[in-house]
mmCIF file of C-alpha atoms and ligand atoms in Angstrom:
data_model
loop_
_atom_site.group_PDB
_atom_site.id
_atom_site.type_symbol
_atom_site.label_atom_id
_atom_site.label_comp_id
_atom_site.label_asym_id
_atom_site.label_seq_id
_atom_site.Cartn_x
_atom_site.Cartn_y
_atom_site.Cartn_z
ATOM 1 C CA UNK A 245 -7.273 19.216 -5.829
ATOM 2 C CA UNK A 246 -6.078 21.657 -3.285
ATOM 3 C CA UNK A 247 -4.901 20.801 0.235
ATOM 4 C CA UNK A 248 -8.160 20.596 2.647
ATOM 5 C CA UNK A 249 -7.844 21.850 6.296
ATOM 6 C CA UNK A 250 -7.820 19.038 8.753
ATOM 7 C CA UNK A 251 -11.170 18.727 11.031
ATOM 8 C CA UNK A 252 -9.499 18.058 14.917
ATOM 9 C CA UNK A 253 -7.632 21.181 15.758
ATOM 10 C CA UNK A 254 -6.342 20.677 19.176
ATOM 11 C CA UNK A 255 -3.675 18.092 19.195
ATOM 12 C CA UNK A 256 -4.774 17.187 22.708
ATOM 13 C CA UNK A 257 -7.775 15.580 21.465
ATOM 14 C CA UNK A 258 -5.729 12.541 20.031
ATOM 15 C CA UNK A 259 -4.909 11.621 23.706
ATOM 16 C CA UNK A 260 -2.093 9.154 23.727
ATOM 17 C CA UNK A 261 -0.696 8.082 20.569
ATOM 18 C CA UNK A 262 0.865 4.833 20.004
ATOM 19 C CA UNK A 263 2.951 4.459 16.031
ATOM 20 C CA UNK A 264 2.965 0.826 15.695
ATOM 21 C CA UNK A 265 6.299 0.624 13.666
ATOM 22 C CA UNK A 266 9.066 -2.667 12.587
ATOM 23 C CA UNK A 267 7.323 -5.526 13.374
ATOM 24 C CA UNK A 268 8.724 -9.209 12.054
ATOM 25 C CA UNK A 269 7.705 -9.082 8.321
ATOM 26 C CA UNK A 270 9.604 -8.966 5.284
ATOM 27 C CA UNK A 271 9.152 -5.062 5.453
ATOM 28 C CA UNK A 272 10.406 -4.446 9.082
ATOM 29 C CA UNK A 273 13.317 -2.442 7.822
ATOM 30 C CA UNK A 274 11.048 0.281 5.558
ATOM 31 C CA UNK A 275 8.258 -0.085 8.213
ATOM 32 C CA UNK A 276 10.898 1.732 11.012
ATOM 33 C CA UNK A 277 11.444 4.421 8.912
ATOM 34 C CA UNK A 278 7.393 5.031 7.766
ATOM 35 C CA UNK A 279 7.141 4.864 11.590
ATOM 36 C CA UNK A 280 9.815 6.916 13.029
ATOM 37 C CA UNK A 281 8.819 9.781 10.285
ATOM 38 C CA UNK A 282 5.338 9.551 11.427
ATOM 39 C CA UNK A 283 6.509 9.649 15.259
ATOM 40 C CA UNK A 284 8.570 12.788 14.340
ATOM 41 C CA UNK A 285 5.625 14.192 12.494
ATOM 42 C CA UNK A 286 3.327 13.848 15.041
ATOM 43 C CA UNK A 287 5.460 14.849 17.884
ATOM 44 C CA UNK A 288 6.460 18.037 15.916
ATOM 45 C CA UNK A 289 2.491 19.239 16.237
ATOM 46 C CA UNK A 290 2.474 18.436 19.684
ATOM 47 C CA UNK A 291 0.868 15.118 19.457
ATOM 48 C CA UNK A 292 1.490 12.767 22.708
ATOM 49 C CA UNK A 293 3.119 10.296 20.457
ATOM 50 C CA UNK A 294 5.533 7.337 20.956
ATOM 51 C CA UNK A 295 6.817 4.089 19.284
ATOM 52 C CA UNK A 296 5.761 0.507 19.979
ATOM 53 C CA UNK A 297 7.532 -1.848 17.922
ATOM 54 C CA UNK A 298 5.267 -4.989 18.150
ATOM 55 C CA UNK A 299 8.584 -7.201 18.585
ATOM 56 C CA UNK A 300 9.234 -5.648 21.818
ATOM 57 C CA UNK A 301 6.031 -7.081 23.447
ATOM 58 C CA UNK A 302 2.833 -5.402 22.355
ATOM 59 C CA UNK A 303 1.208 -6.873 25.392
ATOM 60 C CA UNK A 304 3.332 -5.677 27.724
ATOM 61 C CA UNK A 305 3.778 -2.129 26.209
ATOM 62 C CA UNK A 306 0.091 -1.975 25.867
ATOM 63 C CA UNK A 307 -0.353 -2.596 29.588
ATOM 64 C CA UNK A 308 2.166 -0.691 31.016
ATOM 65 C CA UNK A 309 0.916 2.963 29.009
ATOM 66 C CA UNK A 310 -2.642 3.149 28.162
ATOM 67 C CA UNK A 311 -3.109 4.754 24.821
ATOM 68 C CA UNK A 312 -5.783 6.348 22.952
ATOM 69 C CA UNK A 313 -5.761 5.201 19.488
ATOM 70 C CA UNK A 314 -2.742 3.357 17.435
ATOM 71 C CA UNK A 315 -0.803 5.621 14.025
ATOM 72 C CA UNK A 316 -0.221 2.025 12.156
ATOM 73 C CA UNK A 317 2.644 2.226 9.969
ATOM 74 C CA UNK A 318 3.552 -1.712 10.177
ATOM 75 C CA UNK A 319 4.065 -3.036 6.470
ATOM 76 C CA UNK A 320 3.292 -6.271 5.002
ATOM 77 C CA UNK A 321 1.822 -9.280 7.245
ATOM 78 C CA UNK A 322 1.120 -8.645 11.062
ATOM 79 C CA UNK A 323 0.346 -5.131 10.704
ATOM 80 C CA UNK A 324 -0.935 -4.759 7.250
ATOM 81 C CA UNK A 325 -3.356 -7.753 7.174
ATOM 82 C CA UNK A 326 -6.194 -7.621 9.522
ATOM 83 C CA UNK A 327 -4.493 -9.538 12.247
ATOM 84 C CA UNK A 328 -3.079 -6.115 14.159
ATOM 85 C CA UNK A 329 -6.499 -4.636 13.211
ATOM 86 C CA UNK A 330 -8.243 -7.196 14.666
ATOM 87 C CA UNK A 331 -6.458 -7.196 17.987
ATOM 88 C CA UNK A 332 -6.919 -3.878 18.076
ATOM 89 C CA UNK A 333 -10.547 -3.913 17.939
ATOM 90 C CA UNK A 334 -10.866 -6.558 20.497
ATOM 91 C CA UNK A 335 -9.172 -4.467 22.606
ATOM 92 C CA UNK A 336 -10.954 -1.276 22.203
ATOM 93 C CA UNK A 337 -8.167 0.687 20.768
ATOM 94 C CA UNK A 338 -8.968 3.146 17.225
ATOM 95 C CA UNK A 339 -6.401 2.583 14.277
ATOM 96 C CA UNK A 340 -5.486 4.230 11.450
ATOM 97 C CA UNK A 341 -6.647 3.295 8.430
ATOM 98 C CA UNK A 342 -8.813 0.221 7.088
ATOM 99 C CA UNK A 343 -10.387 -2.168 9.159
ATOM 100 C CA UNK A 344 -9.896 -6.008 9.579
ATOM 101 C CA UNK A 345 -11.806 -6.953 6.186
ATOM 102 C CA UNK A 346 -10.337 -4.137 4.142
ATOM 103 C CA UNK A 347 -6.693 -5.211 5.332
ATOM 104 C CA UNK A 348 -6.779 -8.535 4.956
ATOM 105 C CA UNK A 349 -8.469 -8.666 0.949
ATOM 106 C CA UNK A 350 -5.939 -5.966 0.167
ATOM 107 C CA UNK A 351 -3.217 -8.280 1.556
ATOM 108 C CA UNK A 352 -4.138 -11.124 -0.673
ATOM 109 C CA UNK A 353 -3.481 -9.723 -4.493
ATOM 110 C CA UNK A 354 -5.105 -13.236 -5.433
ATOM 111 C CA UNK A 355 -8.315 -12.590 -3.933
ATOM 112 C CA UNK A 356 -8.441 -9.004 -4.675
ATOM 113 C CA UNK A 357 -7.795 -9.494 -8.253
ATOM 114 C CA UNK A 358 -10.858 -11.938 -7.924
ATOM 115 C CA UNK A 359 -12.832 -9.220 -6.492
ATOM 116 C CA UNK A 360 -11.986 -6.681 -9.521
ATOM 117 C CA UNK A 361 -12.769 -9.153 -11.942
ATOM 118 C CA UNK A 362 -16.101 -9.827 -10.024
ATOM 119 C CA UNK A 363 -16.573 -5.806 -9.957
ATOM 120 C CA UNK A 364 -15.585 -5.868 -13.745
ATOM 121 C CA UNK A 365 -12.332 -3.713 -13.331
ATOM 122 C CA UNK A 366 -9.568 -4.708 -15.454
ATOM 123 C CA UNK A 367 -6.687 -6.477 -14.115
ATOM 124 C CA UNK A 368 -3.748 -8.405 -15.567
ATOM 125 C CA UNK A 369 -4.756 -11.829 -16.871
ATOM 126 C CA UNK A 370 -3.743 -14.471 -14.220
ATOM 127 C CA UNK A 371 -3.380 -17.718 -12.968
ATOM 128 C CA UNK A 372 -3.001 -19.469 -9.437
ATOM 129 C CA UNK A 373 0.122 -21.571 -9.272
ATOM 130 C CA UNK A 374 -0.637 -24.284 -6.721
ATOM 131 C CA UNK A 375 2.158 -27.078 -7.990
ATOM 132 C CA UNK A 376 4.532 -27.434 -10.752
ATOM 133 C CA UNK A 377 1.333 -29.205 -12.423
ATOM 134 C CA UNK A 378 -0.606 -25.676 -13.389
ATOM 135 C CA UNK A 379 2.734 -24.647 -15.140
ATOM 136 C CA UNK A 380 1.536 -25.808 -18.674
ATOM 137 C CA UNK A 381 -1.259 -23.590 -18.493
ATOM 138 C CA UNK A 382 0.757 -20.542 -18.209
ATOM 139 C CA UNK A 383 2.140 -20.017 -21.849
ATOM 140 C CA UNK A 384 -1.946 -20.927 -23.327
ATOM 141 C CA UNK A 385 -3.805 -18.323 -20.705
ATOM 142 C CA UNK A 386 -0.874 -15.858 -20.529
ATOM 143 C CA UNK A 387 2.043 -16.277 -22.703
ATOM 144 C CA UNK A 388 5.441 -15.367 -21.565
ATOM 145 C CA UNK A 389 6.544 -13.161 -20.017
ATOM 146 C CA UNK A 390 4.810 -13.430 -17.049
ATOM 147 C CA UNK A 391 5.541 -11.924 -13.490
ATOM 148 C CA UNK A 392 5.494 -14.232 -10.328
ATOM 149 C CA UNK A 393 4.316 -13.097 -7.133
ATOM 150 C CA UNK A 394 3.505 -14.434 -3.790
ATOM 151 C CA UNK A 395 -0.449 -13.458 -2.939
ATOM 152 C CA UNK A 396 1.014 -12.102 0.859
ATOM 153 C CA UNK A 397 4.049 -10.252 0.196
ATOM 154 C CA UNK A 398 4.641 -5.972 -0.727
ATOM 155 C CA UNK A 399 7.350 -4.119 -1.301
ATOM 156 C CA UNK A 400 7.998 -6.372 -4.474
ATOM 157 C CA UNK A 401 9.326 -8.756 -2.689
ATOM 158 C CA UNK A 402 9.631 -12.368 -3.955
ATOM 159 C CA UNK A 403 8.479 -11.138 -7.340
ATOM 160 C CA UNK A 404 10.008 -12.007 -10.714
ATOM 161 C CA UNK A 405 9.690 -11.980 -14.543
ATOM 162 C CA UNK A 406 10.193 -15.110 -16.448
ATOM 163 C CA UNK A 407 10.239 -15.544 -20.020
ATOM 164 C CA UNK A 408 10.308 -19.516 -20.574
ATOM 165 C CA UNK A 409 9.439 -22.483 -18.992
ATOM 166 C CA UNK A 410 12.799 -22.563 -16.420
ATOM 167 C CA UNK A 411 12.577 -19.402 -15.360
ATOM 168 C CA UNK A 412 8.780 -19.996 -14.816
ATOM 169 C CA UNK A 413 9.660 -23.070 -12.577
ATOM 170 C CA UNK A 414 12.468 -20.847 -10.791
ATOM 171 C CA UNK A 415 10.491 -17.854 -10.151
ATOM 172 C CA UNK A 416 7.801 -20.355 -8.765
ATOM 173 C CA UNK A 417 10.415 -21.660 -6.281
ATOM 174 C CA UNK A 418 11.314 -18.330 -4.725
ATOM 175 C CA UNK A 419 7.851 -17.222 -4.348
ATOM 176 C CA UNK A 420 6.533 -20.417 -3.111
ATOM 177 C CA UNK A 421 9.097 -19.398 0.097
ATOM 178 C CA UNK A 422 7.147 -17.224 1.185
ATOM 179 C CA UNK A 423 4.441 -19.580 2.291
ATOM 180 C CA UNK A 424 1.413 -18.132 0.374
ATOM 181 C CA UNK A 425 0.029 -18.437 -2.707
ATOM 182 C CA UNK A 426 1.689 -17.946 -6.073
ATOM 183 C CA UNK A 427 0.212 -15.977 -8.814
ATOM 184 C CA UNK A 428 1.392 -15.862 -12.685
ATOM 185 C CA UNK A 429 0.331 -12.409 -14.541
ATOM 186 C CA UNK A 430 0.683 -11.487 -17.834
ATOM 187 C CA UNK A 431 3.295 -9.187 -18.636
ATOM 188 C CA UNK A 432 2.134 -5.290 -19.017
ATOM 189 C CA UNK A 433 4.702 -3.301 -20.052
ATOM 190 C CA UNK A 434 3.448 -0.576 -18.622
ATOM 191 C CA UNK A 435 3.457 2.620 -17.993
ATOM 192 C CA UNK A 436 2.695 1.992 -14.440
ATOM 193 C CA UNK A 437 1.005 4.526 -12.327
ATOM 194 C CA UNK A 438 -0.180 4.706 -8.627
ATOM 195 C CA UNK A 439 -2.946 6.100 -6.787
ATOM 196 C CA UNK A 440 -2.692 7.864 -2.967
ATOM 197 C CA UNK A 441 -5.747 7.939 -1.331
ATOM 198 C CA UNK A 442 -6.602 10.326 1.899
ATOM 199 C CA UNK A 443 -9.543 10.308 3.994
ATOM 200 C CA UNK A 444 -11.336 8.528 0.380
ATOM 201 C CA UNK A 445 -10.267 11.533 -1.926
ATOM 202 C CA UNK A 446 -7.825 10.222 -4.981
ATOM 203 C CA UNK A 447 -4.300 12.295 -4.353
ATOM 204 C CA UNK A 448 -2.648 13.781 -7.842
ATOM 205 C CA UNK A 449 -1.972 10.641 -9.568
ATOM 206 C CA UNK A 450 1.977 9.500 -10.301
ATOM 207 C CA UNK A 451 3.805 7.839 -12.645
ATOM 208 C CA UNK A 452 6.300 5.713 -12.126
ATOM 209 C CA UNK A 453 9.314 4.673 -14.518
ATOM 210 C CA UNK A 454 11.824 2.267 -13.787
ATOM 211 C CA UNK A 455 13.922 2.293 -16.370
ATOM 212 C CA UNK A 456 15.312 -0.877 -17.411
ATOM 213 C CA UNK A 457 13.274 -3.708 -15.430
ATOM 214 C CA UNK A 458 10.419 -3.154 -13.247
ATOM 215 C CA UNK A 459 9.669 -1.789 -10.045
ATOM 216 C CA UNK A 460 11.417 -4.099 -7.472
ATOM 217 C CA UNK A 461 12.639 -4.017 -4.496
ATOM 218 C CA UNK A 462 15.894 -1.703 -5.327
ATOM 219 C CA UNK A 463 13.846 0.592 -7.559
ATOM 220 C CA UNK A 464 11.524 1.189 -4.862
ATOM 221 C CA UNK A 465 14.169 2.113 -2.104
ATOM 222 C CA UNK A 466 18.008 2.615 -3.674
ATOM 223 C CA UNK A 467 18.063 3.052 -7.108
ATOM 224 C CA UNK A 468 18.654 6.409 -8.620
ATOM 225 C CA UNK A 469 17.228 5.626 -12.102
ATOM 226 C CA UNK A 470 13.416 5.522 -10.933
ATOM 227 C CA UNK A 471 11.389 8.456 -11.647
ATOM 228 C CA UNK A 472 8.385 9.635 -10.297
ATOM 229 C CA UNK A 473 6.344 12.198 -12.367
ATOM 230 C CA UNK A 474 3.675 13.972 -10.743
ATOM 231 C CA UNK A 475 2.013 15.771 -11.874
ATOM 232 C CA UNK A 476 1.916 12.629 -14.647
ATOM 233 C CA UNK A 477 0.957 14.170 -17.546
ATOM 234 C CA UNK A 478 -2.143 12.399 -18.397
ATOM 235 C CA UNK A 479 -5.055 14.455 -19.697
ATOM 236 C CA UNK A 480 -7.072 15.806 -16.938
ATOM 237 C CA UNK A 481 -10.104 13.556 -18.310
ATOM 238 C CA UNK A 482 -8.124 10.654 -18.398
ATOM 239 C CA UNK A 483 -6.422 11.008 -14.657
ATOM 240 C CA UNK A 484 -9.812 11.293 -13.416
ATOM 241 C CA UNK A 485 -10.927 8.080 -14.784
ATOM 242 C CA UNK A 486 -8.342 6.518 -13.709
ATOM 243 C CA UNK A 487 -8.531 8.398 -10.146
ATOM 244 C CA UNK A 488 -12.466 7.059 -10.305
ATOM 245 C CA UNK A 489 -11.636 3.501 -10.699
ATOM 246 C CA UNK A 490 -8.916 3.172 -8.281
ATOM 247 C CA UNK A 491 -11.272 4.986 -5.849
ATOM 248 C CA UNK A 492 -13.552 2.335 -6.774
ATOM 249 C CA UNK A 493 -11.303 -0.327 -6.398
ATOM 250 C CA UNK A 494 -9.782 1.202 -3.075
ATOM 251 C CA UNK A 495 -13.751 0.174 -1.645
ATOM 252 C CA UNK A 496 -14.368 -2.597 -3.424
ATOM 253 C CA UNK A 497 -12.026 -4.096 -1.307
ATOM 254 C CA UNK A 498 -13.104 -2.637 1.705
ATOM 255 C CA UNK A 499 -10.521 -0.208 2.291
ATOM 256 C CA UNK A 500 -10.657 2.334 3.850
ATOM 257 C CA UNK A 501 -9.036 5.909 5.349
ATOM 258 C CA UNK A 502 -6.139 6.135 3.008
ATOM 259 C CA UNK A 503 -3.732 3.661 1.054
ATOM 260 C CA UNK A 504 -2.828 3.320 -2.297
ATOM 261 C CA UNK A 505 -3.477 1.831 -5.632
ATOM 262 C CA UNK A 506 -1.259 0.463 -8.034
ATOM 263 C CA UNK A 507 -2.273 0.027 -11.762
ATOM 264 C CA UNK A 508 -0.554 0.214 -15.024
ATOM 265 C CA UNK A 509 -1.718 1.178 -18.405
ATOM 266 C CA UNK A 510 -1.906 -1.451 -21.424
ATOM 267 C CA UNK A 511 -1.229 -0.647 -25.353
ATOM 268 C CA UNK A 512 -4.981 0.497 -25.500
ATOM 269 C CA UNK A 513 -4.767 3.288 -22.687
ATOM 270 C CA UNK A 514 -7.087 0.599 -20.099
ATOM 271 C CA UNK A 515 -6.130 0.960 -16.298
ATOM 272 C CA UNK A 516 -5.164 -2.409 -15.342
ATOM 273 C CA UNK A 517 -5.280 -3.000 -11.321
ATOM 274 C CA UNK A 518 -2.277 -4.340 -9.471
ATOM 275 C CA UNK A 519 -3.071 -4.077 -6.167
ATOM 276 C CA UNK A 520 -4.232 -2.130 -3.324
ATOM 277 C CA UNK A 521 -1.679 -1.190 -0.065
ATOM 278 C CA UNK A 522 -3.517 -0.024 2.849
ATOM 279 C CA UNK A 523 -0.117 0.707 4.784
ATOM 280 C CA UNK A 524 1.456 2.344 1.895
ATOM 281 C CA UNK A 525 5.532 3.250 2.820
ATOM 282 C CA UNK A 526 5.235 6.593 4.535
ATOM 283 C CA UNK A 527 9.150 8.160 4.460
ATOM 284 C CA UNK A 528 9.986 11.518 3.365
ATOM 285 C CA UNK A 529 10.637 10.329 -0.149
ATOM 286 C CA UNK A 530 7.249 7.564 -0.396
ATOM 287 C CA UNK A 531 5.093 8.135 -3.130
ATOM 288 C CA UNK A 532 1.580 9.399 -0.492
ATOM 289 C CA UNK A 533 3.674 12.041 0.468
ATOM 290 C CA UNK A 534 4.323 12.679 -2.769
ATOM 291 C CA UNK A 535 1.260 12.919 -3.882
ATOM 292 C CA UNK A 536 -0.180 14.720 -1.043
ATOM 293 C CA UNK A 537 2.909 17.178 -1.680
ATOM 294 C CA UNK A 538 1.499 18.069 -5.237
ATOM 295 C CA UNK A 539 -1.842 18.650 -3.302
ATOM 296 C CA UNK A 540 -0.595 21.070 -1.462
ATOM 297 C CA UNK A 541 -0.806 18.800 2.026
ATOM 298 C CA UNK A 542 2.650 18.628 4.070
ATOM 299 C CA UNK A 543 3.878 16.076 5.361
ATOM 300 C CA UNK A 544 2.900 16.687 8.552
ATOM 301 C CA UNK A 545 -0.731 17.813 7.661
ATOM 302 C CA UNK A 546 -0.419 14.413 5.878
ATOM 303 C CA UNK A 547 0.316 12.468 9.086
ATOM 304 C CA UNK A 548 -2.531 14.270 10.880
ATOM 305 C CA UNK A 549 -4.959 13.954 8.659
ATOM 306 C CA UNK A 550 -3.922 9.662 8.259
ATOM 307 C CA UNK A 551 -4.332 10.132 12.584
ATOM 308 C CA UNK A 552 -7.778 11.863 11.962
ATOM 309 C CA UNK A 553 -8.708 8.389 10.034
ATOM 310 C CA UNK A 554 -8.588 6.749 13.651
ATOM 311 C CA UNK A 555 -11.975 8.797 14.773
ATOM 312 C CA UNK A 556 -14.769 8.147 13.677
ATOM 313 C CA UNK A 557 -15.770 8.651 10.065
ATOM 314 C CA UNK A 558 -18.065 11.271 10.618
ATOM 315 C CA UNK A 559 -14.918 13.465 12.719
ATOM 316 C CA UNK A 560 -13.646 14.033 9.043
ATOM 317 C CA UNK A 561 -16.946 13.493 6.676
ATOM 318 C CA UNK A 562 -16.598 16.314 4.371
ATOM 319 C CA UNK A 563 -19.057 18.540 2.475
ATOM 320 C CA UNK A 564 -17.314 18.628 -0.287
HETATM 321 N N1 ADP B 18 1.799 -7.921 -14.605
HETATM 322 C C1 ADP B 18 2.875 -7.138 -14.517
HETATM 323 N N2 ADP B 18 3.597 -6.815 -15.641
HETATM 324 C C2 ADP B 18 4.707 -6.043 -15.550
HETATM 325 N N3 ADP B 18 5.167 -5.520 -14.403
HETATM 326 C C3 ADP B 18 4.486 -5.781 -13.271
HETATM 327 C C4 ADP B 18 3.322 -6.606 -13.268
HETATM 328 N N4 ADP B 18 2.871 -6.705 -11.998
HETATM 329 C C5 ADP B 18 3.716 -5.994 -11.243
HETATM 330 N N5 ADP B 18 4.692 -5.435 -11.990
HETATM 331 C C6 ADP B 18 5.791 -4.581 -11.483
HETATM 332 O O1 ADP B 18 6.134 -5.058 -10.180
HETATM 333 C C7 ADP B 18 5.910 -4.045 -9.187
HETATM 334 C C8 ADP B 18 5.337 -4.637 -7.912
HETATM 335 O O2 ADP B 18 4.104 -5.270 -8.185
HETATM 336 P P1 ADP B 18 2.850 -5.180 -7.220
HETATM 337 O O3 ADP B 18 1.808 -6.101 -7.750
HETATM 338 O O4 ADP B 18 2.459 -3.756 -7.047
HETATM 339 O O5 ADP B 18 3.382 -5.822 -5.857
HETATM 340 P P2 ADP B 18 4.094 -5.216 -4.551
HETATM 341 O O6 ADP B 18 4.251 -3.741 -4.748
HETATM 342 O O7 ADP B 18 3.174 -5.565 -3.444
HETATM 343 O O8 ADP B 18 5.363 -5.960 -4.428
HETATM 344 C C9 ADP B 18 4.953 -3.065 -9.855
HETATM 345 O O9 ADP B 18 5.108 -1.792 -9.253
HETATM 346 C C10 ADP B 18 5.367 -3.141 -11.311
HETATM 347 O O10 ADP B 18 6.527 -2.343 -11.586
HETATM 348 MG MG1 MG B 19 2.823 -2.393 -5.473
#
């Protein structure tokens, strides 16, 4: 698809813009850069912009400047979940991006991979962990490997592979941590892919490899052997099937605005649903941007058009 032209012209008609950036997840660190590339974005176009970090005192921030609507770029829980959006509401104050429902499913893999199955989208086989007890049941349902995850957590964080029964009980440990709960999935070996969404159009899809391992936490942020391939090389017909169920999938769970969809591909060429982000990372090098990139949207036009998500759907309804 080719860039489209963003509907509010005048950047006076955002009023005061607050970018809710940091926060106290697990994500703080990657949220104050998303945020302080936004705030430069926005600023650059002559947008009224200026940070809040939520650990400052929102409440006192709030009432000391009166803004107009809120650029969210907080990652993972108390900015990604429905809690911020929910304050938010309450208070009066537009937000980027999806609302309390759509956050909080989206937050919860566990309950949106429910949701998919209930929609009939493919997802990884899986199982809750609640105790050591549902650990037999993991080599009959899924076989090893399997990857761990907490049900609250992005960014990869707390995730890990185990091939046997100890490194099953290990990987439960760590995720367990995070005080949510713990899903097994069977192992896909890939290739992975992900899905940018803006203003409910599917972005050029990308693909993601790697390498050796998966996708954590280093591959996402340090490591120089990831690739990202966009366009990825799929058959037109194929990248829009894939675009079609993620779009799907993106309001199935009641997202909205923009976000992202993760999904990889099994041996039989079937999208398999990982998970939807509604506060997908937004520095220079995050995958949106590079998405919207190969669409022919700047970064900046790309931070706009996220801030035109904050009016009301009809400000950016298109035609087309
Ligand atoms: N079932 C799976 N099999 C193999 N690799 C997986 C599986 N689920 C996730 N991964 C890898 O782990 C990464 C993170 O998983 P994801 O579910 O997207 O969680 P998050 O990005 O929120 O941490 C994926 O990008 C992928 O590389
Ligand atoms: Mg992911």
């Amino acid at each position: 698809m080719s860039g489209s032209a963003s509907v509010i012209k005048d950047p006076a008609d955002f009023g005061r813009v607050a970018v809710l950036l940091g926060g106290n997840s697990a994500e703080r660190e990657i949220s104050l850069l998303s945020g302080q590339a936004v705030l430069e974005a926005l600023q650059r176009q002559g947008v009224d912009a200026y940070p809040v970090d939520p650990v400052d005192g929102l409440f006192e921030q709030f009432s000391a400047v009166s803004f107009d609507r809120v650029w969210i770029a907080l990652h993972g829980r108390g900015g990604e979940d429905g809690s911020m959006q929910g304050l938010l509401g309450l208070m009066g104050v537009p937000f980027t991006g999806s609302g309390v429902l759509g956050s909080a499913v989206s937050m919860d893999k566990l309950r949106s991979k429910q949701l998919f199955v209930g929609c009939g989208f493919a997802t990884p086989e899986f199982l809750e962990l609640t105790s050591p007890d549902d650990f037999a049941a993991v080599p009959a349902k899924l076989g090893f490997p399997v990857m761990v995850k907490p049900a609250d957590e992005g960014s990869s964080i707390g995730l890990a592979r185990a091939d046997d029964a100890p490194s099953l009980a290990a990987a439960y440990q760590a995720a367990a941590a995070f005080d949510c709960p713990v899903l097994a999935e069977g192992w896909v070996s890939g290739p992975e892919y992900t899905a940018a969404i803006l203003q409910d159009r599917v972005l050029p899809l990308i693909r993601i490899d790697a390498g050796e391992g998966f996708y954590d936490y280093d591959a996402k942020y340090f490591s120089d052997q990831t690739r990202y391939i966009c366009p990825c090389g799929l058959a037109p017909e194929v990248e829009a099937e894939y675009a079609a169920l993620c779009l799907n999938a993106f309001r199935a769970v009641g997202a909205t605005g923009w976000g992202r969809v993760d999904f990889m591909v099994d041996e039989a060429g079937q999208a398999l649903l990982l998970e939807v982000n509604t506060v997908p990372g937004m520095t220079s090098h995050s995958l949106v941007p590079m998405a919207a990139a190969q669409a022919g949207i700047s970064f900046d036009e790309l931070v706009w058009q996220i801030l035109e998500t904050s009016c009301t759907e009809a400000a950016y309804a298109r035609s087309s």
